[in-house]
Amino acid sequence: GLRAVARYALLVVVALVVLFPIYMTVVTSLLSSSQIARRPPLLYPPGPQWSNYSNAFSAGHLGEYLRNSAIQAICITAAVSVTSILAAYAFTFVRFPLKRVLFAVCLASLMVPAEVTILPNYATIAAFGWLNSFPGLIVPFMASGIGIFLFRQSFRGLPGELRDAATLDGLGHFRFLTSVVVPLSAPILGAFGVFAFLGSWNQYLWPLIIARTDSVRTVQIGLRQLVGTSFSDIGVRAAGTILAALPIFIVLLIFQRSLVRGLTTGAVKG
């Protein structure tokens, strides 16, 4: 009764607090400079200025930046998923020397702040001649300690009889991995893939250091570029922000079930 009403009222209030800034950003992206300066501020666009989006996309070069971010995020997500699955499988089902030591090293990498790795990664990328290139943006993030840990925990939750039955059926490690282990771990894979994509898409510091030209600059750098150009109008910048966030909303909308299933599975197994 009253408790249910109170809970729903609280949820509505929280939703409004979270969504209102997003709504106002959308409204601002459709206003002219004079309309943005009005007080009190407008809560809806009386005459939508769609030219703000075209200016941000073409004149502000966000179209090129969005393409670069998509290439970077998709490649990193695919690569880190593959390396994490292979490493986790080896730590779970394969016997080899120093297995525990190597896994401890993977766990220790989780305690190292990302900022500490910037200089070594920069020196390595520079030595390979990958500055201002997509390999320089992608290669340092092709492995993940947290990914290895998550998949290993998921694989350890699988019944041991599955491996015994696969061995009797003549399945090698690769076929057992692709035919049995990965399909049964699909929820974890989906959730990790979403987080990997979001983390890659929202990178700012590393692309700022590596990318020198528009041909490899990502959308987060592109938004910063808008501030220092003739297209620094607030409406254009708001439109650029919406364009940069749109792929994130699309990914979350498409993979929300996989994300929830992966988080729920992890919670149940934990």
PDB file of C-alpha atoms in Angstrom:
ATOM      1  CA  GLY A   1       0.000   0.000   0.000  1.00  0.00           C
ATOM      2  CA  LEU A   2       1.652   3.163   1.277  1.00  0.00           C
ATOM      3  CA  ARG A   3       5.145   1.659   1.181  1.00  0.00           C
ATOM      4  CA  ALA A   4       4.751   0.708  -2.472  1.00  0.00           C
ATOM      5  CA  VAL A   5       3.490   4.218  -3.288  1.00  0.00           C
ATOM      6  CA  ALA A   6       6.411   5.759  -1.394  1.00  0.00           C
ATOM      7  CA  ARG A   7       8.915   3.544  -3.230  1.00  0.00           C
ATOM      8  CA  TYR A   8       7.486   4.422  -6.630  1.00  0.00           C
ATOM      9  CA  ALA A   9       7.394   8.110  -5.722  1.00  0.00           C
ATOM     10  CA  LEU A  10      11.055   7.937  -4.704  1.00  0.00           C
ATOM     11  CA  LEU A  11      11.935   6.171  -7.955  1.00  0.00           C
ATOM     12  CA  VAL A  12      10.114   8.847  -9.956  1.00  0.00           C
ATOM     13  CA  VAL A  13      11.994  11.601  -8.128  1.00  0.00           C
ATOM     14  CA  VAL A  14      15.347   9.886  -8.683  1.00  0.00           C
ATOM     15  CA  ALA A  15      14.519   9.346 -12.363  1.00  0.00           C
ATOM     16  CA  LEU A  16      13.643  13.022 -12.769  1.00  0.00           C
ATOM     17  CA  VAL A  17      16.888  14.091 -11.070  1.00  0.00           C
ATOM     18  CA  VAL A  18      18.899  11.842 -13.390  1.00  0.00           C
ATOM     19  CA  LEU A  19      17.025  12.567 -16.621  1.00  0.00           C
ATOM     20  CA  PHE A  20      16.393  16.314 -16.262  1.00  0.00           C
ATOM     21  CA  PRO A  21      20.009  17.374 -17.045  1.00  0.00           C
ATOM     22  CA  ILE A  22      19.949  15.130 -20.117  1.00  0.00           C
ATOM     23  CA  TYR A  23      16.644  16.634 -21.200  1.00  0.00           C
ATOM     24  CA  MET A  24      17.973  20.178 -20.754  1.00  0.00           C
ATOM     25  CA  THR A  25      21.065  19.307 -22.790  1.00  0.00           C
ATOM     26  CA  VAL A  26      18.806  18.143 -25.625  1.00  0.00           C
ATOM     27  CA  VAL A  27      16.757  21.356 -25.336  1.00  0.00           C
ATOM     28  CA  THR A  28      19.910  23.499 -25.310  1.00  0.00           C
ATOM     29  CA  SER A  29      21.183  21.744 -28.422  1.00  0.00           C
ATOM     30  CA  LEU A  30      18.078  22.973 -30.269  1.00  0.00           C
ATOM     31  CA  LEU A  31      18.228  26.611 -29.137  1.00  0.00           C
ATOM     32  CA  SER A  32      19.907  29.650 -30.659  1.00  0.00           C
ATOM     33  CA  SER A  33      22.397  31.755 -28.707  1.00  0.00           C
ATOM     34  CA  SER A  34      19.799  34.409 -27.891  1.00  0.00           C
ATOM     35  CA  GLN A  35      17.317  31.786 -26.677  1.00  0.00           C
ATOM     36  CA  ILE A  36      19.957  30.149 -24.466  1.00  0.00           C
ATOM     37  CA  ALA A  37      20.682  33.529 -22.836  1.00  0.00           C
ATOM     38  CA  ARG A  38      17.034  34.073 -21.866  1.00  0.00           C
ATOM     39  CA  ARG A  39      16.070  34.121 -18.189  1.00  0.00           C
ATOM     40  CA  PRO A  40      14.251  32.138 -16.982  1.00  0.00           C
ATOM     41  CA  PRO A  41      15.648  29.432 -19.250  1.00  0.00           C
ATOM     42  CA  LEU A  42      13.425  27.817 -21.832  1.00  0.00           C
ATOM     43  CA  LEU A  43      12.213  24.321 -20.988  1.00  0.00           C
ATOM     44  CA  TYR A  44      11.411  23.487 -24.619  1.00  0.00           C
ATOM     45  CA  PRO A  45      12.704  24.658 -28.020  1.00  0.00           C
ATOM     46  CA  PRO A  46      10.084  26.956 -29.596  1.00  0.00           C
ATOM     47  CA  GLY A  47      11.878  26.804 -32.946  1.00  0.00           C
ATOM     48  CA  PRO A  48      14.343  23.883 -33.046  1.00  0.00           C
ATOM     49  CA  GLN A  49      17.739  24.859 -34.452  1.00  0.00           C
ATOM     50  CA  TRP A  50      18.683  21.629 -36.209  1.00  0.00           C
ATOM     51  CA  SER A  51      21.581  23.484 -37.803  1.00  0.00           C
ATOM     52  CA  ASN A  52      23.437  23.078 -34.503  1.00  0.00           C
ATOM     53  CA  TYR A  53      23.693  19.344 -35.189  1.00  0.00           C
ATOM     54  CA  SER A  54      24.785  19.825 -38.791  1.00  0.00           C
ATOM     55  CA  ASN A  55      27.421  22.351 -37.691  1.00  0.00           C
ATOM     56  CA  ALA A  56      28.754  20.010 -35.001  1.00  0.00           C
ATOM     57  CA  PHE A  57      28.743  17.011 -37.336  1.00  0.00           C
ATOM     58  CA  SER A  58      30.271  18.547 -40.444  1.00  0.00           C
ATOM     59  CA  ALA A  59      31.916  21.901 -39.689  1.00  0.00           C
ATOM     60  CA  GLY A  60      32.973  20.699 -36.243  1.00  0.00           C
ATOM     61  CA  HIS A  61      34.313  17.420 -37.776  1.00  0.00           C
ATOM     62  CA  LEU A  62      32.437  15.302 -35.227  1.00  0.00           C
ATOM     63  CA  GLY A  63      31.466  12.899 -37.993  1.00  0.00           C
ATOM     64  CA  GLU A  64      35.129  11.987 -38.446  1.00  0.00           C
ATOM     65  CA  TYR A  65      35.710  11.855 -34.696  1.00  0.00           C
ATOM     66  CA  LEU A  66      32.703   9.549 -34.200  1.00  0.00           C
ATOM     67  CA  ARG A  67      34.079   7.198 -36.845  1.00  0.00           C
ATOM     68  CA  ASN A  68      37.465   7.121 -35.134  1.00  0.00           C
ATOM     69  CA  SER A  69      35.892   6.428 -31.734  1.00  0.00           C
ATOM     70  CA  ALA A  70      33.806   3.622 -33.230  1.00  0.00           C
ATOM     71  CA  ILE A  71      36.903   1.989 -34.740  1.00  0.00           C
ATOM     72  CA  GLN A  72      38.804   2.302 -31.474  1.00  0.00           C
ATOM     73  CA  ALA A  73      35.971   1.087 -29.214  1.00  0.00           C
ATOM     74  CA  ILE A  74      34.950  -1.870 -31.404  1.00  0.00           C
ATOM     75  CA  CYS A  75      38.531  -3.075 -31.892  1.00  0.00           C
ATOM     76  CA  ILE A  76      39.388  -2.763 -28.186  1.00  0.00           C
ATOM     77  CA  THR A  77      36.174  -4.516 -27.128  1.00  0.00           C
ATOM     78  CA  ALA A  78      36.728  -7.413 -29.520  1.00  0.00           C
ATOM     79  CA  ALA A  79      40.430  -7.779 -28.686  1.00  0.00           C
ATOM     80  CA  VAL A  80      40.100  -7.536 -24.908  1.00  0.00           C
ATOM     81  CA  SER A  81      37.203 -10.023 -24.923  1.00  0.00           C
ATOM     82  CA  VAL A  82      39.229 -12.574 -26.896  1.00  0.00           C
ATOM     83  CA  THR A  83      42.403 -12.214 -24.827  1.00  0.00           C
ATOM     84  CA  SER A  84      40.471 -12.313 -21.544  1.00  0.00           C
ATOM     85  CA  ILE A  85      38.572 -15.462 -22.550  1.00  0.00           C
ATOM     86  CA  LEU A  86      41.704 -17.272 -23.733  1.00  0.00           C
ATOM     87  CA  ALA A  87      43.711 -16.343 -20.632  1.00  0.00           C
ATOM     88  CA  ALA A  88      40.840 -17.209 -18.291  1.00  0.00           C
ATOM     89  CA  TYR A  89      40.388 -20.576 -19.986  1.00  0.00           C
ATOM     90  CA  ALA A  90      44.080 -21.348 -19.574  1.00  0.00           C
ATOM     91  CA  PHE A  91      43.994 -20.405 -15.887  1.00  0.00           C
ATOM     92  CA  THR A  92      40.899 -22.572 -15.363  1.00  0.00           C
ATOM     93  CA  PHE A  93      41.337 -25.714 -17.485  1.00  0.00           C
ATOM     94  CA  VAL A  94      45.011 -25.938 -18.479  1.00  0.00           C
ATOM     95  CA  ARG A  95      47.898 -27.058 -16.291  1.00  0.00           C
ATOM     96  CA  PHE A  96      51.201 -25.239 -16.812  1.00  0.00           C
ATOM     97  CA  PRO A  97      54.168 -24.075 -14.685  1.00  0.00           C
ATOM     98  CA  LEU A  98      53.834 -20.953 -12.529  1.00  0.00           C
ATOM     99  CA  LYS A  99      50.081 -20.890 -13.101  1.00  0.00           C
ATOM    100  CA  ARG A 100      49.260 -19.398  -9.712  1.00  0.00           C
ATOM    101  CA  VAL A 101      52.085 -16.886  -9.903  1.00  0.00           C
ATOM    102  CA  LEU A 102      50.955 -15.601 -13.291  1.00  0.00           C
ATOM    103  CA  PHE A 103      47.370 -15.307 -12.107  1.00  0.00           C
ATOM    104  CA  ALA A 104      48.573 -13.378  -9.056  1.00  0.00           C
ATOM    105  CA  VAL A 105      50.377 -11.004 -11.423  1.00  0.00           C
ATOM    106  CA  CYS A 106      47.096 -10.492 -13.309  1.00  0.00           C
ATOM    107  CA  LEU A 107      45.334  -9.680 -10.052  1.00  0.00           C
ATOM    108  CA  ALA A 108      48.171  -7.353  -9.024  1.00  0.00           C
ATOM    109  CA  SER A 109      47.685  -5.391 -12.253  1.00  0.00           C
ATOM    110  CA  LEU A 110      44.235  -4.388 -10.968  1.00  0.00           C
ATOM    111  CA  MET A 111      45.894  -2.434  -8.171  1.00  0.00           C
ATOM    112  CA  VAL A 112      47.993  -0.304 -10.517  1.00  0.00           C
ATOM    113  CA  PRO A 113      46.336   3.045 -11.395  1.00  0.00           C
ATOM    114  CA  ALA A 114      45.927   3.628 -15.123  1.00  0.00           C
ATOM    115  CA  GLU A 115      47.872   6.898 -14.835  1.00  0.00           C
ATOM    116  CA  VAL A 116      50.987   4.979 -13.761  1.00  0.00           C
ATOM    117  CA  THR A 117      51.057   3.069 -17.062  1.00  0.00           C
ATOM    118  CA  ILE A 118      50.824   6.126 -19.311  1.00  0.00           C
ATOM    119  CA  LEU A 119      54.564   6.864 -19.556  1.00  0.00           C
ATOM    120  CA  PRO A 120      55.650   3.219 -20.148  1.00  0.00           C
ATOM    121  CA  ASN A 121      52.885   2.765 -22.707  1.00  0.00           C
ATOM    122  CA  TYR A 122      53.826   6.011 -24.432  1.00  0.00           C
ATOM    123  CA  ALA A 123      57.488   4.986 -24.618  1.00  0.00           C
ATOM    124  CA  THR A 124      56.519   1.594 -26.045  1.00  0.00           C
ATOM    125  CA  ILE A 125      54.135   3.062 -28.623  1.00  0.00           C
ATOM    126  CA  ALA A 126      56.727   5.648 -29.641  1.00  0.00           C
ATOM    127  CA  ALA A 127      59.375   2.930 -30.024  1.00  0.00           C
ATOM    128  CA  PHE A 128      57.085   1.041 -32.410  1.00  0.00           C
ATOM    129  CA  GLY A 129      56.349   4.230 -34.361  1.00  0.00           C
ATOM    130  CA  TRP A 130      52.636   4.072 -33.557  1.00  0.00           C
ATOM    131  CA  LEU A 131      52.116   7.645 -32.385  1.00  0.00           C
ATOM    132  CA  ASN A 132      49.124   9.280 -34.058  1.00  0.00           C
ATOM    133  CA  SER A 133      47.785   5.941 -35.303  1.00  0.00           C
ATOM    134  CA  PHE A 134      45.001   3.505 -34.526  1.00  0.00           C
ATOM    135  CA  PRO A 135      47.410   0.795 -33.284  1.00  0.00           C
ATOM    136  CA  GLY A 136      48.668   3.321 -30.747  1.00  0.00           C
ATOM    137  CA  LEU A 137      45.105   3.915 -29.553  1.00  0.00           C
ATOM    138  CA  ILE A 138      44.133   0.235 -29.437  1.00  0.00           C
ATOM    139  CA  VAL A 139      47.088  -2.035 -28.602  1.00  0.00           C
ATOM    140  CA  PRO A 140      47.739  -0.895 -24.975  1.00  0.00           C
ATOM    141  CA  PHE A 141      44.175  -1.877 -24.051  1.00  0.00           C
ATOM    142  CA  MET A 142      43.959  -5.294 -25.714  1.00  0.00           C
ATOM    143  CA  ALA A 143      44.323  -7.128 -22.392  1.00  0.00           C
ATOM    144  CA  SER A 144      42.500  -6.630 -19.122  1.00  0.00           C
ATOM    145  CA  GLY A 145      43.209  -8.031 -15.683  1.00  0.00           C
ATOM    146  CA  ILE A 146      39.614  -7.524 -14.583  1.00  0.00           C
ATOM    147  CA  GLY A 147      38.401  -9.307 -17.717  1.00  0.00           C
ATOM    148  CA  ILE A 148      40.619 -12.314 -17.021  1.00  0.00           C
ATOM    149  CA  PHE A 149      39.424 -12.417 -13.422  1.00  0.00           C
ATOM    150  CA  LEU A 150      35.722 -12.177 -14.308  1.00  0.00           C
ATOM    151  CA  PHE A 151      35.859 -14.874 -16.979  1.00  0.00           C
ATOM    152  CA  ARG A 152      37.954 -17.162 -14.793  1.00  0.00           C
ATOM    153  CA  GLN A 153      35.389 -16.901 -12.019  1.00  0.00           C
ATOM    154  CA  SER A 154      32.637 -17.639 -14.520  1.00  0.00           C
ATOM    155  CA  PHE A 155      34.467 -20.635 -15.992  1.00  0.00           C
ATOM    156  CA  ARG A 156      35.167 -22.055 -12.530  1.00  0.00           C
ATOM    157  CA  GLY A 157      31.432 -22.115 -11.897  1.00  0.00           C
ATOM    158  CA  LEU A 158      30.871 -24.568 -14.743  1.00  0.00           C
ATOM    159  CA  PRO A 159      30.382 -28.232 -13.756  1.00  0.00           C
ATOM    160  CA  GLY A 160      33.608 -30.251 -13.956  1.00  0.00           C
ATOM    161  CA  GLU A 161      31.690 -33.067 -15.619  1.00  0.00           C
ATOM    162  CA  LEU A 162      31.408 -30.964 -18.768  1.00  0.00           C
ATOM    163  CA  ARG A 163      35.157 -31.119 -19.360  1.00  0.00           C
ATOM    164  CA  ASP A 164      35.221 -34.854 -18.670  1.00  0.00           C
ATOM    165  CA  ALA A 165      32.370 -35.460 -21.107  1.00  0.00           C
ATOM    166  CA  ALA A 166      34.042 -33.270 -23.736  1.00  0.00           C
ATOM    167  CA  THR A 167      37.283 -35.235 -23.357  1.00  0.00           C
ATOM    168  CA  LEU A 168      35.423 -38.518 -23.842  1.00  0.00           C
ATOM    169  CA  ASP A 169      33.811 -37.084 -26.983  1.00  0.00           C
ATOM    170  CA  GLY A 170      37.241 -36.160 -28.330  1.00  0.00           C
ATOM    171  CA  LEU A 171      36.883 -32.393 -28.025  1.00  0.00           C
ATOM    172  CA  GLY A 172      40.133 -30.508 -27.774  1.00  0.00           C
ATOM    173  CA  HIS A 173      40.627 -27.339 -25.816  1.00  0.00           C
ATOM    174  CA  PHE A 174      39.634 -25.030 -28.670  1.00  0.00           C
ATOM    175  CA  ARG A 175      36.409 -26.841 -29.546  1.00  0.00           C
ATOM    176  CA  PHE A 176      35.475 -27.189 -25.887  1.00  0.00           C
ATOM    177  CA  LEU A 177      36.044 -23.460 -25.425  1.00  0.00           C
ATOM    178  CA  THR A 178      34.038 -22.355 -28.467  1.00  0.00           C
ATOM    179  CA  SER A 179      31.275 -24.977 -28.299  1.00  0.00           C
ATOM    180  CA  VAL A 180      30.662 -25.276 -24.559  1.00  0.00           C
ATOM    181  CA  VAL A 181      32.417 -22.721 -22.353  1.00  0.00           C
ATOM    182  CA  VAL A 182      31.731 -19.504 -24.281  1.00  0.00           C
ATOM    183  CA  PRO A 183      28.021 -20.217 -24.981  1.00  0.00           C
ATOM    184  CA  LEU A 184      27.412 -21.028 -21.310  1.00  0.00           C
ATOM    185  CA  SER A 185      29.205 -17.804 -20.303  1.00  0.00           C
ATOM    186  CA  ALA A 186      27.340 -15.591 -22.773  1.00  0.00           C
ATOM    187  CA  PRO A 187      25.773 -13.343 -20.069  1.00  0.00           C
ATOM    188  CA  ILE A 188      29.173 -12.516 -18.572  1.00  0.00           C
ATOM    189  CA  LEU A 189      30.592 -11.960 -22.064  1.00  0.00           C
ATOM    190  CA  GLY A 190      27.759  -9.577 -22.939  1.00  0.00           C
ATOM    191  CA  ALA A 191      28.107  -7.578 -19.727  1.00  0.00           C
ATOM    192  CA  PHE A 192      31.890  -7.354 -20.022  1.00  0.00           C
ATOM    193  CA  GLY A 193      31.619  -6.358 -23.681  1.00  0.00           C
ATOM    194  CA  VAL A 194      29.287  -3.472 -22.800  1.00  0.00           C
ATOM    195  CA  PHE A 195      31.600  -2.207 -20.058  1.00  0.00           C
ATOM    196  CA  ALA A 196      34.645  -2.558 -22.320  1.00  0.00           C
ATOM    197  CA  PHE A 197      32.915  -0.598 -25.089  1.00  0.00           C
ATOM    198  CA  LEU A 198      31.818   2.172 -22.742  1.00  0.00           C
ATOM    199  CA  GLY A 199      35.279   2.438 -21.212  1.00  0.00           C
ATOM    200  CA  SER A 200      36.917   2.622 -24.638  1.00  0.00           C
ATOM    201  CA  TRP A 201      34.408   5.126 -26.005  1.00  0.00           C
ATOM    202  CA  ASN A 202      34.837   7.482 -23.045  1.00  0.00           C
ATOM    203  CA  GLN A 203      38.640   7.514 -23.058  1.00  0.00           C
ATOM    204  CA  TYR A 204      40.081  11.022 -23.029  1.00  0.00           C
ATOM    205  CA  LEU A 205      43.600  11.223 -21.603  1.00  0.00           C
ATOM    206  CA  TRP A 206      45.262   8.529 -23.749  1.00  0.00           C
ATOM    207  CA  PRO A 207      43.792   9.711 -27.097  1.00  0.00           C
ATOM    208  CA  LEU A 208      44.715  13.273 -26.121  1.00  0.00           C
ATOM    209  CA  ILE A 209      48.357  12.181 -25.775  1.00  0.00           C
ATOM    210  CA  ILE A 210      48.550   9.892 -28.808  1.00  0.00           C
ATOM    211  CA  ALA A 211      46.333  11.564 -31.425  1.00  0.00           C
ATOM    212  CA  ARG A 212      47.877  14.552 -33.168  1.00  0.00           C
ATOM    213  CA  THR A 213      45.619  14.979 -36.225  1.00  0.00           C
ATOM    214  CA  ASP A 214      41.901  14.776 -36.958  1.00  0.00           C
ATOM    215  CA  SER A 215      42.397  11.494 -38.816  1.00  0.00           C
ATOM    216  CA  VAL A 216      42.769   9.618 -35.505  1.00  0.00           C
ATOM    217  CA  ARG A 217      41.274  11.989 -32.921  1.00  0.00           C
ATOM    218  CA  THR A 218      38.328  10.504 -31.029  1.00  0.00           C
ATOM    219  CA  VAL A 219      34.989  12.119 -30.267  1.00  0.00           C
ATOM    220  CA  GLN A 220      35.950  13.077 -26.693  1.00  0.00           C
ATOM    221  CA  ILE A 221      38.853  15.095 -28.094  1.00  0.00           C
ATOM    222  CA  GLY A 222      36.516  16.463 -30.762  1.00  0.00           C
ATOM    223  CA  LEU A 223      34.197  17.885 -28.129  1.00  0.00           C
ATOM    224  CA  ARG A 224      37.141  19.688 -26.571  1.00  0.00           C
ATOM    225  CA  GLN A 225      38.101  21.004 -30.011  1.00  0.00           C
ATOM    226  CA  LEU A 226      34.667  22.613 -30.392  1.00  0.00           C
ATOM    227  CA  VAL A 227      35.356  24.911 -27.439  1.00  0.00           C
ATOM    228  CA  GLY A 228      38.364  26.536 -29.083  1.00  0.00           C
ATOM    229  CA  THR A 229      36.897  27.115 -32.542  1.00  0.00           C
ATOM    230  CA  SER A 230      34.388  29.452 -34.145  1.00  0.00           C
ATOM    231  CA  PHE A 231      31.808  26.738 -33.472  1.00  0.00           C
ATOM    232  CA  SER A 232      32.086  27.161 -29.715  1.00  0.00           C
ATOM    233  CA  ASP A 233      28.451  28.268 -29.489  1.00  0.00           C
ATOM    234  CA  ILE A 234      26.803  26.588 -26.505  1.00  0.00           C
ATOM    235  CA  GLY A 235      24.057  25.124 -28.686  1.00  0.00           C
ATOM    236  CA  VAL A 236      26.603  23.562 -31.041  1.00  0.00           C
ATOM    237  CA  ARG A 237      28.579  22.156 -28.117  1.00  0.00           C
ATOM    238  CA  ALA A 238      25.403  20.697 -26.608  1.00  0.00           C
ATOM    239  CA  ALA A 239      24.548  19.146 -29.971  1.00  0.00           C
ATOM    240  CA  GLY A 240      28.035  17.657 -30.128  1.00  0.00           C
ATOM    241  CA  THR A 241      27.589  16.220 -26.636  1.00  0.00           C
ATOM    242  CA  ILE A 242      24.327  14.562 -27.675  1.00  0.00           C
ATOM    243  CA  LEU A 243      25.962  13.123 -30.799  1.00  0.00           C
ATOM    244  CA  ALA A 244      28.853  11.768 -28.719  1.00  0.00           C
ATOM    245  CA  ALA A 245      26.507  10.175 -26.177  1.00  0.00           C
ATOM    246  CA  LEU A 246      24.062   8.731 -28.724  1.00  0.00           C
ATOM    247  CA  PRO A 247      26.128   5.580 -29.509  1.00  0.00           C
ATOM    248  CA  ILE A 248      26.345   4.851 -25.772  1.00  0.00           C
ATOM    249  CA  PHE A 249      22.565   5.013 -25.414  1.00  0.00           C
ATOM    250  CA  ILE A 250      22.151   2.765 -28.455  1.00  0.00           C
ATOM    251  CA  VAL A 251      24.573   0.156 -27.097  1.00  0.00           C
ATOM    252  CA  LEU A 252      22.893   0.172 -23.678  1.00  0.00           C
ATOM    253  CA  LEU A 253      19.463  -0.108 -25.293  1.00  0.00           C
ATOM    254  CA  ILE A 254      20.452  -3.049 -27.481  1.00  0.00           C
ATOM    255  CA  PHE A 255      22.442  -4.966 -24.864  1.00  0.00           C
ATOM    256  CA  GLN A 256      20.525  -4.058 -21.706  1.00  0.00           C
ATOM    257  CA  ARG A 257      19.217  -7.614 -21.301  1.00  0.00           C
ATOM    258  CA  SER A 258      22.709  -9.081 -21.645  1.00  0.00           C
ATOM    259  CA  LEU A 259      24.018  -6.517 -19.164  1.00  0.00           C
ATOM    260  CA  VAL A 260      21.338  -7.298 -16.577  1.00  0.00           C
ATOM    261  CA  ARG A 261      21.713 -11.057 -17.075  1.00  0.00           C
ATOM    262  CA  GLY A 262      25.486 -10.826 -16.695  1.00  0.00           C
ATOM    263  CA  LEU A 263      25.300  -8.761 -13.525  1.00  0.00           C
ATOM    264  CA  THR A 264      22.595 -11.005 -12.080  1.00  0.00           C
ATOM    265  CA  THR A 265      24.538 -14.147 -12.915  1.00  0.00           C
ATOM    266  CA  GLY A 266      27.619 -12.727 -11.215  1.00  0.00           C
ATOM    267  CA  ALA A 267      25.574 -11.788  -8.151  1.00  0.00           C
ATOM    268  CA  VAL A 268      23.987 -15.221  -7.896  1.00  0.00           C
ATOM    269  CA  LYS A 269      27.286 -17.043  -8.321  1.00  0.00           C
ATOM    270  CA  GLY A 270      29.003 -14.749  -5.860  1.00  0.00           C
TER     271      GLY A 270
END
